[in-house]
mmCIF file of C-alpha atoms and ligand atoms in Angstrom:
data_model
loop_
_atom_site.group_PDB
_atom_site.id
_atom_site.type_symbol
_atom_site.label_atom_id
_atom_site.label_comp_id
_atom_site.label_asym_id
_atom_site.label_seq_id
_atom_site.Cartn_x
_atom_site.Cartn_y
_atom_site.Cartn_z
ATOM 1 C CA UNK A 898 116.928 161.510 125.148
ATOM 2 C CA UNK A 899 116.623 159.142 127.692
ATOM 3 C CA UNK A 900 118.673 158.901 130.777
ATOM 4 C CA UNK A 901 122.491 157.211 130.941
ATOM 5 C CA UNK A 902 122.569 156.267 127.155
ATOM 6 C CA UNK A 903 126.228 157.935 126.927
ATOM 7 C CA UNK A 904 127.683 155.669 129.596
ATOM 8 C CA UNK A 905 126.267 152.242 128.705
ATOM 9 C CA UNK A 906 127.441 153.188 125.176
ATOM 10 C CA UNK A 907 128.526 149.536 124.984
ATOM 11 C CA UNK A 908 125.317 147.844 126.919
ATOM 12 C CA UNK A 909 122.650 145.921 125.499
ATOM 13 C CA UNK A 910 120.328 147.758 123.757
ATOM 14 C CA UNK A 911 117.094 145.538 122.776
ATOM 15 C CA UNK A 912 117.299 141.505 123.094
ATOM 16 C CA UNK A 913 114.281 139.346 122.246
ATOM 17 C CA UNK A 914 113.861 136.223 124.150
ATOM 18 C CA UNK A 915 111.880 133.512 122.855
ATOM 19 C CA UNK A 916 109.339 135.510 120.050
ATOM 20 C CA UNK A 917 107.003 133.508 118.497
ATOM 21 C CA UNK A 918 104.775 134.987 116.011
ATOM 22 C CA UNK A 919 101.935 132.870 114.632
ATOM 23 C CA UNK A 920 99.711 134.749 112.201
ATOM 24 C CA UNK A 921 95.966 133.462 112.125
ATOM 25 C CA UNK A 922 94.478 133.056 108.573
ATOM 26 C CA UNK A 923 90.487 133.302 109.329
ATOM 27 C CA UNK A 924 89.705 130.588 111.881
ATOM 28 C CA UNK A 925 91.664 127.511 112.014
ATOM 29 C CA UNK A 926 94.997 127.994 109.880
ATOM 30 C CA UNK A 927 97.675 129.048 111.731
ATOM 31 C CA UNK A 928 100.792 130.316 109.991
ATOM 32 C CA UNK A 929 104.455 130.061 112.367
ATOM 33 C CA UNK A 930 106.438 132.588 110.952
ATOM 34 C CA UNK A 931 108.272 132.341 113.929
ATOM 35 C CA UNK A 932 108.663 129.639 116.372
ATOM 36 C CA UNK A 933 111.257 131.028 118.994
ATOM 37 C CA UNK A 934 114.033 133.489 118.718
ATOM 38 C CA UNK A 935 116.490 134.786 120.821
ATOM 39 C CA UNK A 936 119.027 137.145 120.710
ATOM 40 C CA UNK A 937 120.586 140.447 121.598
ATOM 41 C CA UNK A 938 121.970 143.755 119.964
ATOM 42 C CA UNK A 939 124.151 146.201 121.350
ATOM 43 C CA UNK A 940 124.602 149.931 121.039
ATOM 44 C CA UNK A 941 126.430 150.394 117.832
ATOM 45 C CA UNK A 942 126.156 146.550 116.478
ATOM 46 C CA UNK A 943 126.072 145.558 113.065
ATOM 47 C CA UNK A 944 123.875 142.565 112.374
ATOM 48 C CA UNK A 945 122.770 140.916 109.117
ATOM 49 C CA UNK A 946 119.893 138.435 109.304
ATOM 50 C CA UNK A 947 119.686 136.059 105.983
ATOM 51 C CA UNK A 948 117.158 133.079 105.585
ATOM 52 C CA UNK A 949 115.313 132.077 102.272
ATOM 53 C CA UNK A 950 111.884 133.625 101.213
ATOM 54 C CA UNK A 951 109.182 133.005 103.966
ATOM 55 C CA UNK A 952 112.068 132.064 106.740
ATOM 56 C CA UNK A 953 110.538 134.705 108.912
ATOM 57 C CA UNK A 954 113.204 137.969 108.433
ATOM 58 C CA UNK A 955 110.531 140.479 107.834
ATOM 59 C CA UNK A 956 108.105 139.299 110.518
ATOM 60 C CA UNK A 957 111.393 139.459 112.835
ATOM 61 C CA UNK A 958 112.193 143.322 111.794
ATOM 62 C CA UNK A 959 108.550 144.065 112.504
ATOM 63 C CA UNK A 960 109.097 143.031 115.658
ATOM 64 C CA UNK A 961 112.191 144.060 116.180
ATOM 65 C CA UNK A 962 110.793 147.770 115.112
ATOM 66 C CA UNK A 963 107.469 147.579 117.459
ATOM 67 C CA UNK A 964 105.083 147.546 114.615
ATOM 68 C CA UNK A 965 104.161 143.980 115.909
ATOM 69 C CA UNK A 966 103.472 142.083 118.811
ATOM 70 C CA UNK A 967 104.621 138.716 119.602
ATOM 71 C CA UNK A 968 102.290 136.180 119.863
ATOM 72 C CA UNK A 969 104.412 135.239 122.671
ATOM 73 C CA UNK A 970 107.921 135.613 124.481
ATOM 74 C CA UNK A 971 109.336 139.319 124.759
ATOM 75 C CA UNK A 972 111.400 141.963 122.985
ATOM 76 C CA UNK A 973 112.601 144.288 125.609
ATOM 77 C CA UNK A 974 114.319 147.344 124.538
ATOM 78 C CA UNK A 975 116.558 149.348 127.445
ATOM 79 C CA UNK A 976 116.070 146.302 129.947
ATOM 80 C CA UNK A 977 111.858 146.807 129.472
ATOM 81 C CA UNK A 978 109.510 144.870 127.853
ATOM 82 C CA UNK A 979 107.912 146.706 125.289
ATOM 83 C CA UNK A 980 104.400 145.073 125.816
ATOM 84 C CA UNK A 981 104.792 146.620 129.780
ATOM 85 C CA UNK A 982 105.459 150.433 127.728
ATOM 86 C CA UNK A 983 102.396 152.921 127.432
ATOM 87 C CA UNK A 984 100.886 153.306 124.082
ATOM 88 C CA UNK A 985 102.690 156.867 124.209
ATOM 89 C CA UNK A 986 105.789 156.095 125.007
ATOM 90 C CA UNK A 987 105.687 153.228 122.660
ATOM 91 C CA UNK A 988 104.633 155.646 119.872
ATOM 92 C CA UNK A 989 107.974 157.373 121.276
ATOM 93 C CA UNK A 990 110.446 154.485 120.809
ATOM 94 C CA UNK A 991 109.086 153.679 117.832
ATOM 95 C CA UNK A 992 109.019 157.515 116.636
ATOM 96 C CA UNK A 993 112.387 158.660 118.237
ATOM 97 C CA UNK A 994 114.851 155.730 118.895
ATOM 98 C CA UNK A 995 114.280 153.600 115.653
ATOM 99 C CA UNK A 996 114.551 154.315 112.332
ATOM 100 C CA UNK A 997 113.273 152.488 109.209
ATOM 101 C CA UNK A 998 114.492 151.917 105.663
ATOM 102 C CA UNK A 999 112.256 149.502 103.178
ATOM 103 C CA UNK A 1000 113.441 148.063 99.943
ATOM 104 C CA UNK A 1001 110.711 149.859 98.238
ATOM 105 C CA UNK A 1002 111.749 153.248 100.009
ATOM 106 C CA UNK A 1003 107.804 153.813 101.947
ATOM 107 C CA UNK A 1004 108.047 157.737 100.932
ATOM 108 C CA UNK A 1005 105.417 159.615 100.506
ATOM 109 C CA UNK A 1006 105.042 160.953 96.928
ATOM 110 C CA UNK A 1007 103.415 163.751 96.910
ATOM 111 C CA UNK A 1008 105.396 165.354 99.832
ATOM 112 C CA UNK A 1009 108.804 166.801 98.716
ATOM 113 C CA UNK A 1010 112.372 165.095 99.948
ATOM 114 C CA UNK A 1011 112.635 167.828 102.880
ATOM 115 C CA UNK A 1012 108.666 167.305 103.790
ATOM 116 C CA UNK A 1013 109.151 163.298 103.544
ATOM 117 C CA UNK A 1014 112.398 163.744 106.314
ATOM 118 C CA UNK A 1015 110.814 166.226 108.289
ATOM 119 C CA UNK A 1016 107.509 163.599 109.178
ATOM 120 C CA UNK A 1017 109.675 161.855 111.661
ATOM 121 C CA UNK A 1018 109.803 165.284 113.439
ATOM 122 C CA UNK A 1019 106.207 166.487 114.206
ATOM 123 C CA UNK A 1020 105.951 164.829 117.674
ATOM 124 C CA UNK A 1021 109.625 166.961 118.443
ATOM 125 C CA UNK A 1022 109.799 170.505 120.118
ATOM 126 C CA UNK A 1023 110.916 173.131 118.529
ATOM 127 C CA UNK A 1024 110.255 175.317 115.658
ATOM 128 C CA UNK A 1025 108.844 174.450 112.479
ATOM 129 C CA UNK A 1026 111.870 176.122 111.102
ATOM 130 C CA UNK A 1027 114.363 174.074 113.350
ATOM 131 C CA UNK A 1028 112.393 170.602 112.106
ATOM 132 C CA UNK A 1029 112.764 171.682 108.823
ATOM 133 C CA UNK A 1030 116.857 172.795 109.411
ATOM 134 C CA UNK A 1031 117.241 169.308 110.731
ATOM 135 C CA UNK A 1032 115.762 167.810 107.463
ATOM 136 C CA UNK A 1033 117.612 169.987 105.098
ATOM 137 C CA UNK A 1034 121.108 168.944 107.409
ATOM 138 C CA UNK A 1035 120.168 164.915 107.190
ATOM 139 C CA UNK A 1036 119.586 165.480 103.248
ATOM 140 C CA UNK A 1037 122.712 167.157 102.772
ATOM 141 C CA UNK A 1038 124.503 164.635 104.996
ATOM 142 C CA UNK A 1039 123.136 161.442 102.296
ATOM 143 C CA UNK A 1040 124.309 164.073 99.325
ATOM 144 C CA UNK A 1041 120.909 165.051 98.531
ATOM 145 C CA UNK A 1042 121.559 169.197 99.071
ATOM 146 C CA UNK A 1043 120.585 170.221 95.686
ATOM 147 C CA UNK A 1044 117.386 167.670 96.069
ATOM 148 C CA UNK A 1045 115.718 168.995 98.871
ATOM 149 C CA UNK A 1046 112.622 169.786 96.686
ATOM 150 C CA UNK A 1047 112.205 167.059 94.613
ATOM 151 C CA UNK A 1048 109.501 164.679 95.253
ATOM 152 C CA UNK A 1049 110.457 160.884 94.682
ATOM 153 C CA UNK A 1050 109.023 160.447 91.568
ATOM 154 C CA UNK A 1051 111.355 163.086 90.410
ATOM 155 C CA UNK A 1052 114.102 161.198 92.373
ATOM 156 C CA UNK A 1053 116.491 158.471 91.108
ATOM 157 C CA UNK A 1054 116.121 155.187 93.146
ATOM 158 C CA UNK A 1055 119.095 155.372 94.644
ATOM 159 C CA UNK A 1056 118.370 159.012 95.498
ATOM 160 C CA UNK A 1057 114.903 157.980 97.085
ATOM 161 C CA UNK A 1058 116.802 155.644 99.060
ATOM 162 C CA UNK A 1059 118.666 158.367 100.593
ATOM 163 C CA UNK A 1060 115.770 160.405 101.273
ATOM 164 C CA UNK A 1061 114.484 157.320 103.142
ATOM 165 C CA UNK A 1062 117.971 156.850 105.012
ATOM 166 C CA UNK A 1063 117.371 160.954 105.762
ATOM 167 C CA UNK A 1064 114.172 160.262 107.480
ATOM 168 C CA UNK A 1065 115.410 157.078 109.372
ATOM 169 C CA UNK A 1066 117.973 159.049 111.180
ATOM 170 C CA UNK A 1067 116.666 162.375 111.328
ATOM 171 C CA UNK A 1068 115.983 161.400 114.729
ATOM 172 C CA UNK A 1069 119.205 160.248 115.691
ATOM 173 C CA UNK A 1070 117.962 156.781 116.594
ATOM 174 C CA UNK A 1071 119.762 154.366 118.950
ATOM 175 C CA UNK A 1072 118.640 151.808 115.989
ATOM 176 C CA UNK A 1073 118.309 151.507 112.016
ATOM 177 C CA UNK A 1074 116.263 148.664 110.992
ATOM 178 C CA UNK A 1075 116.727 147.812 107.081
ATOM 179 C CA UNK A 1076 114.694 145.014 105.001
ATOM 180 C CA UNK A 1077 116.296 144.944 102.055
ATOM 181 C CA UNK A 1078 117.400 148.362 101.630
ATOM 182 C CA UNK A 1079 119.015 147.615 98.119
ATOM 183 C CA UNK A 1080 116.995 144.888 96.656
ATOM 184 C CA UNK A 1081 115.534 147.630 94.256
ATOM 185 C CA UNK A 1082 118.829 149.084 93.259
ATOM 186 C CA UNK A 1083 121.627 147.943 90.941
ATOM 187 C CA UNK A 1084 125.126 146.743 92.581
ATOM 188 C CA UNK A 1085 127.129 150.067 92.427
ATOM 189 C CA UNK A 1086 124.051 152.067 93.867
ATOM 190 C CA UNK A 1087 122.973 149.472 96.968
ATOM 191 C CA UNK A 1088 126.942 149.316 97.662
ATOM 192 C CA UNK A 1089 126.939 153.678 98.091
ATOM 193 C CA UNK A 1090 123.650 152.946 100.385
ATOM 194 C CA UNK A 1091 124.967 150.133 102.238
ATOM 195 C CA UNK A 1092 128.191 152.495 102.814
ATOM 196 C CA UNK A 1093 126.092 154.974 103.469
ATOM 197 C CA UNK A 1094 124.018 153.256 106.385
ATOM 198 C CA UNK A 1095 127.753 151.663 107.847
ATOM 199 C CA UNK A 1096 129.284 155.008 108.045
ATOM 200 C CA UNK A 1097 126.124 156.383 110.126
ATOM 201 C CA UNK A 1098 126.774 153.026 112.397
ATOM 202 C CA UNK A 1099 130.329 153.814 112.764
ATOM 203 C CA UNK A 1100 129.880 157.458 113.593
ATOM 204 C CA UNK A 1101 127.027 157.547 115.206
ATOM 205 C CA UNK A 1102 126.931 154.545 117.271
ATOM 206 C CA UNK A 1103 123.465 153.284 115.999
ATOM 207 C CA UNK A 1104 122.749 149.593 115.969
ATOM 208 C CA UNK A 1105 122.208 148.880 112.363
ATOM 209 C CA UNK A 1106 119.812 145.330 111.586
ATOM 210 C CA UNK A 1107 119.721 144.452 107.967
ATOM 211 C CA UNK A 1108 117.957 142.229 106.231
ATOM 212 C CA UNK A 1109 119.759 141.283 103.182
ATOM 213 C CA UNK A 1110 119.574 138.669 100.120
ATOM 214 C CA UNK A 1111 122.981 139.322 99.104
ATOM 215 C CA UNK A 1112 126.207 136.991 101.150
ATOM 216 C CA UNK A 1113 128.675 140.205 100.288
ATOM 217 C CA UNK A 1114 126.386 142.432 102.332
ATOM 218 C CA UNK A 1115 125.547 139.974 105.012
ATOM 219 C CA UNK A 1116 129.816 139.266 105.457
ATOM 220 C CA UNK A 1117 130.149 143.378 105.986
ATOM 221 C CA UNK A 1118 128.256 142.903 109.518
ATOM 222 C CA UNK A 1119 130.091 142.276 112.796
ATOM 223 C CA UNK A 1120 127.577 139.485 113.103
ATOM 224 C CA UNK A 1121 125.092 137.237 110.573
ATOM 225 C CA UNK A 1122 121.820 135.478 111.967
ATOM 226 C CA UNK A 1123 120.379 132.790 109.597
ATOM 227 C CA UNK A 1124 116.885 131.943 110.244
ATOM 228 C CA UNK A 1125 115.147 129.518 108.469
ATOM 229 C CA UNK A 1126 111.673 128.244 108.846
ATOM 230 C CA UNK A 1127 111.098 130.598 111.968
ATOM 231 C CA UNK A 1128 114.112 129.590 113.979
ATOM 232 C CA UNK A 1129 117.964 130.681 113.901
ATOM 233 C CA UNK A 1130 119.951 128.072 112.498
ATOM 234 C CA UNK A 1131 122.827 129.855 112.846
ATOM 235 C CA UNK A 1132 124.362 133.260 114.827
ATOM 236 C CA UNK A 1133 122.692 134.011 117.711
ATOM 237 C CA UNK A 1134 125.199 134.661 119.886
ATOM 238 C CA UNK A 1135 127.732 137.252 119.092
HETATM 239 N N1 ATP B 236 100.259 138.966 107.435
HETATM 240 C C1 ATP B 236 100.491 137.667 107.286
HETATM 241 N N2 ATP B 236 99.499 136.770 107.413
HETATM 242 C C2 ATP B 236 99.743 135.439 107.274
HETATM 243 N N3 ATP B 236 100.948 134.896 107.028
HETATM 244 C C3 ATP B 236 101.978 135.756 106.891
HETATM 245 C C4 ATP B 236 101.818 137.175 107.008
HETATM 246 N N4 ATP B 236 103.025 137.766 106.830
HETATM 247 C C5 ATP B 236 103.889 136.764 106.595
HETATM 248 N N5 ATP B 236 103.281 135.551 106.629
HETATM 249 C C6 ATP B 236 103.924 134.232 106.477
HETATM 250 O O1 ATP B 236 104.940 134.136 107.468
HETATM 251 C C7 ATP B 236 106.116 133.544 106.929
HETATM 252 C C8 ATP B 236 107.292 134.485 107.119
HETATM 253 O O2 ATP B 236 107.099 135.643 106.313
HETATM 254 P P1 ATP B 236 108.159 136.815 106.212
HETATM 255 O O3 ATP B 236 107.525 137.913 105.454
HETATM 256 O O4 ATP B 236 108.649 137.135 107.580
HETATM 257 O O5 ATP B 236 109.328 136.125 105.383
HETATM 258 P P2 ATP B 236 110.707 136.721 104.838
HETATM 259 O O6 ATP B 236 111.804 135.871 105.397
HETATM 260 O O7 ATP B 236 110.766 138.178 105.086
HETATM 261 O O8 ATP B 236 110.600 136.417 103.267
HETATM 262 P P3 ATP B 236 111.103 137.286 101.992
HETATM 263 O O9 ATP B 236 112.579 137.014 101.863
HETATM 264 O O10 ATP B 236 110.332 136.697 100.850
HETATM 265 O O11 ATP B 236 110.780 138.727 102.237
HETATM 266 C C9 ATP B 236 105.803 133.223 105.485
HETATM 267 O O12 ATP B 236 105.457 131.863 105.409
HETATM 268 C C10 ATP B 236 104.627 134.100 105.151
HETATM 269 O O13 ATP B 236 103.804 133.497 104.184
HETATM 270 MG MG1 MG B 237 110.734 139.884 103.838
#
C-alpha cells in the first residue's frame, strides 16, 4: 500500500483536467471522442456517468482506468500525473489500486472462478496458497463459495458477474471502474450486482465509477456526470 492513504481517507483521489481523446482512423479522419473533461473523485465516491451511445463514457473509463492515454490534458491519480509514472509502477496502479468490471464480464473461460480471481494476484508476494486463500475469501464474500470451481460457462450471468466483481477487488483497490456492469443481466439480477458493488463502496471506502444506461442506477450515486458528444453537459462538480 502506498503511504498516508488512511489519513487522507477523504482527499482527492484521481481528477482529470482537461482530457481530450481524439482517435485517428488511418490518415486524415479524426474521431473526438472527447473534447475536454474535467473532474475529480474522492476516496470512497460514488459517481455515475450517463450520455447516449458514442457520447464518449467508455473512452472516459479507459482513461480513467490507465488503459489509455490522453491525446492531451492529464489524469493524475494521488496528486501525479500518470503519463510522469514508470511503466512499472503504472502496471502497479493499474494492477493493484483499480479494479475492473465489463458488461460482458472479460473472464477467462477456460480458467475456473478461483483461477479467474486469483490473476489479479500474480504480481503480489506471498504464497501461491495465500493468493489462492484470498480468491476463495473474495468469492465467498460475492456468494459464490460453493462456485469456486466452476468455469463461466458453467456459471449463471449473474454469477459470472460476481466472479468478475471477485477479481476487481481482490486487490482491495482504492477504485472500481464499471461500464455497464448489468447491461447483460435482467432487472432483479443487475439490482443484487449493483448492491453488491455499493456495499463494497460503503465498507470499503473504494471510489466506485459506473457507467450506466439505466436513470434508477445512475440516481443511486452520490453524484451523476452526463457527457454528451465528448463534453460534460452536466455534473462535474460535486
Ligand atoms: N478505437 C476507436 N477508434 C475510432 N473511434 C472510436 C474508437 N473507440 C470509440 N470511438 C468513437 O468514439 C466515440 C465515443 O465512443 P465510446 O465508446 O466512448 O462511446 P460510449 O459513450 O461508451 O457509447 P456506448 O453507450 O454505445 O457504449 C464514438 O463516436 C466512437 O465511434
Ligand atoms: Mg461504451
Amino acid at each position: 500500500m502506498s503511504g498516508g492513504v488512511a489519513a487522507d481517507a477523504s482527499a482527492l483521489l484521481l481528477e482529470a483536467i482537461d482530457v481530450v481523446r481524439t482517435y485517428r482512423l488511418g490518415r486524415d479522419v479524426e474521431v473526438p471522442a472527447l473534447r475536454g473533461v474535467s473532474f475529480q473523485v474522492d476516496h470512497g465516491d460514488y459517481v455515475a456517468i450517463v450520455g447516449s451511445s458514442g457520447s464518449g463514457k467508455s473512452t472516459l473509463l479507459n482513461l480513467l482506468g490507465v488503459l489509455d492515454r490522453p491525446t492531451s490534458g492529464q489524469v493524475r491519480y494521488d496528486g501525479r500525473d500518470v503519463r510522469e509514472l514508470p511503466d512499472a509502477e503504472l502496471a502497479r496502479l493499474r494492477n493493484q489500486r483499480i479494479g475492473f468490471v465489463f458488461q460482458s464480464f472479460h473472464l477467462l473461460p477456460r480458467l475456473t472462478a478461483v483461477d479467474n480471481v486469483i490473476l489479479p494476484l500474480v504480481y503480489r508476494p506471498g504464497t501461491k496458497r495465500e493468493r489462492r486463500e484470498r480468491a476463495e475469501a473474495a468469492l465467498a464474500a460475492v456468494g459464490l463459495a460453493d462456485r469456486m470451481a466452476h468455469r463461466p460457462g458453467e456459471l449463471s450471468g449473474g454469477q459470472q458477474q460476481r466472479v468478475a466483481i471477485a477479481r476487481a477487488l481482490v486487490t482491495e483497490p482504492a477504485l472500481v471502474l464499471a461500464d455497464e456492469p448489468t447491461g447483460n443481466l435482467d432487472t432483479t439480477t443487475g439490482e443484487d450486482i449493483m448492491a453488491l458493488l455499493e456495499s463494497i463502496q460503503a465498507e470499503q471506502d473504494t471510489a466506485l465509477v459506473v457507467i450506466t444506461h439505466e436513470p434508477e442506477i445512475a440516481h443511486r450515486a452520490a453524484r451523476t456526470i452526463v457527457l454528451r458528444d465528448g463534453v460534460i453537459a452536466d455534473g462535474s462538480s460535486p
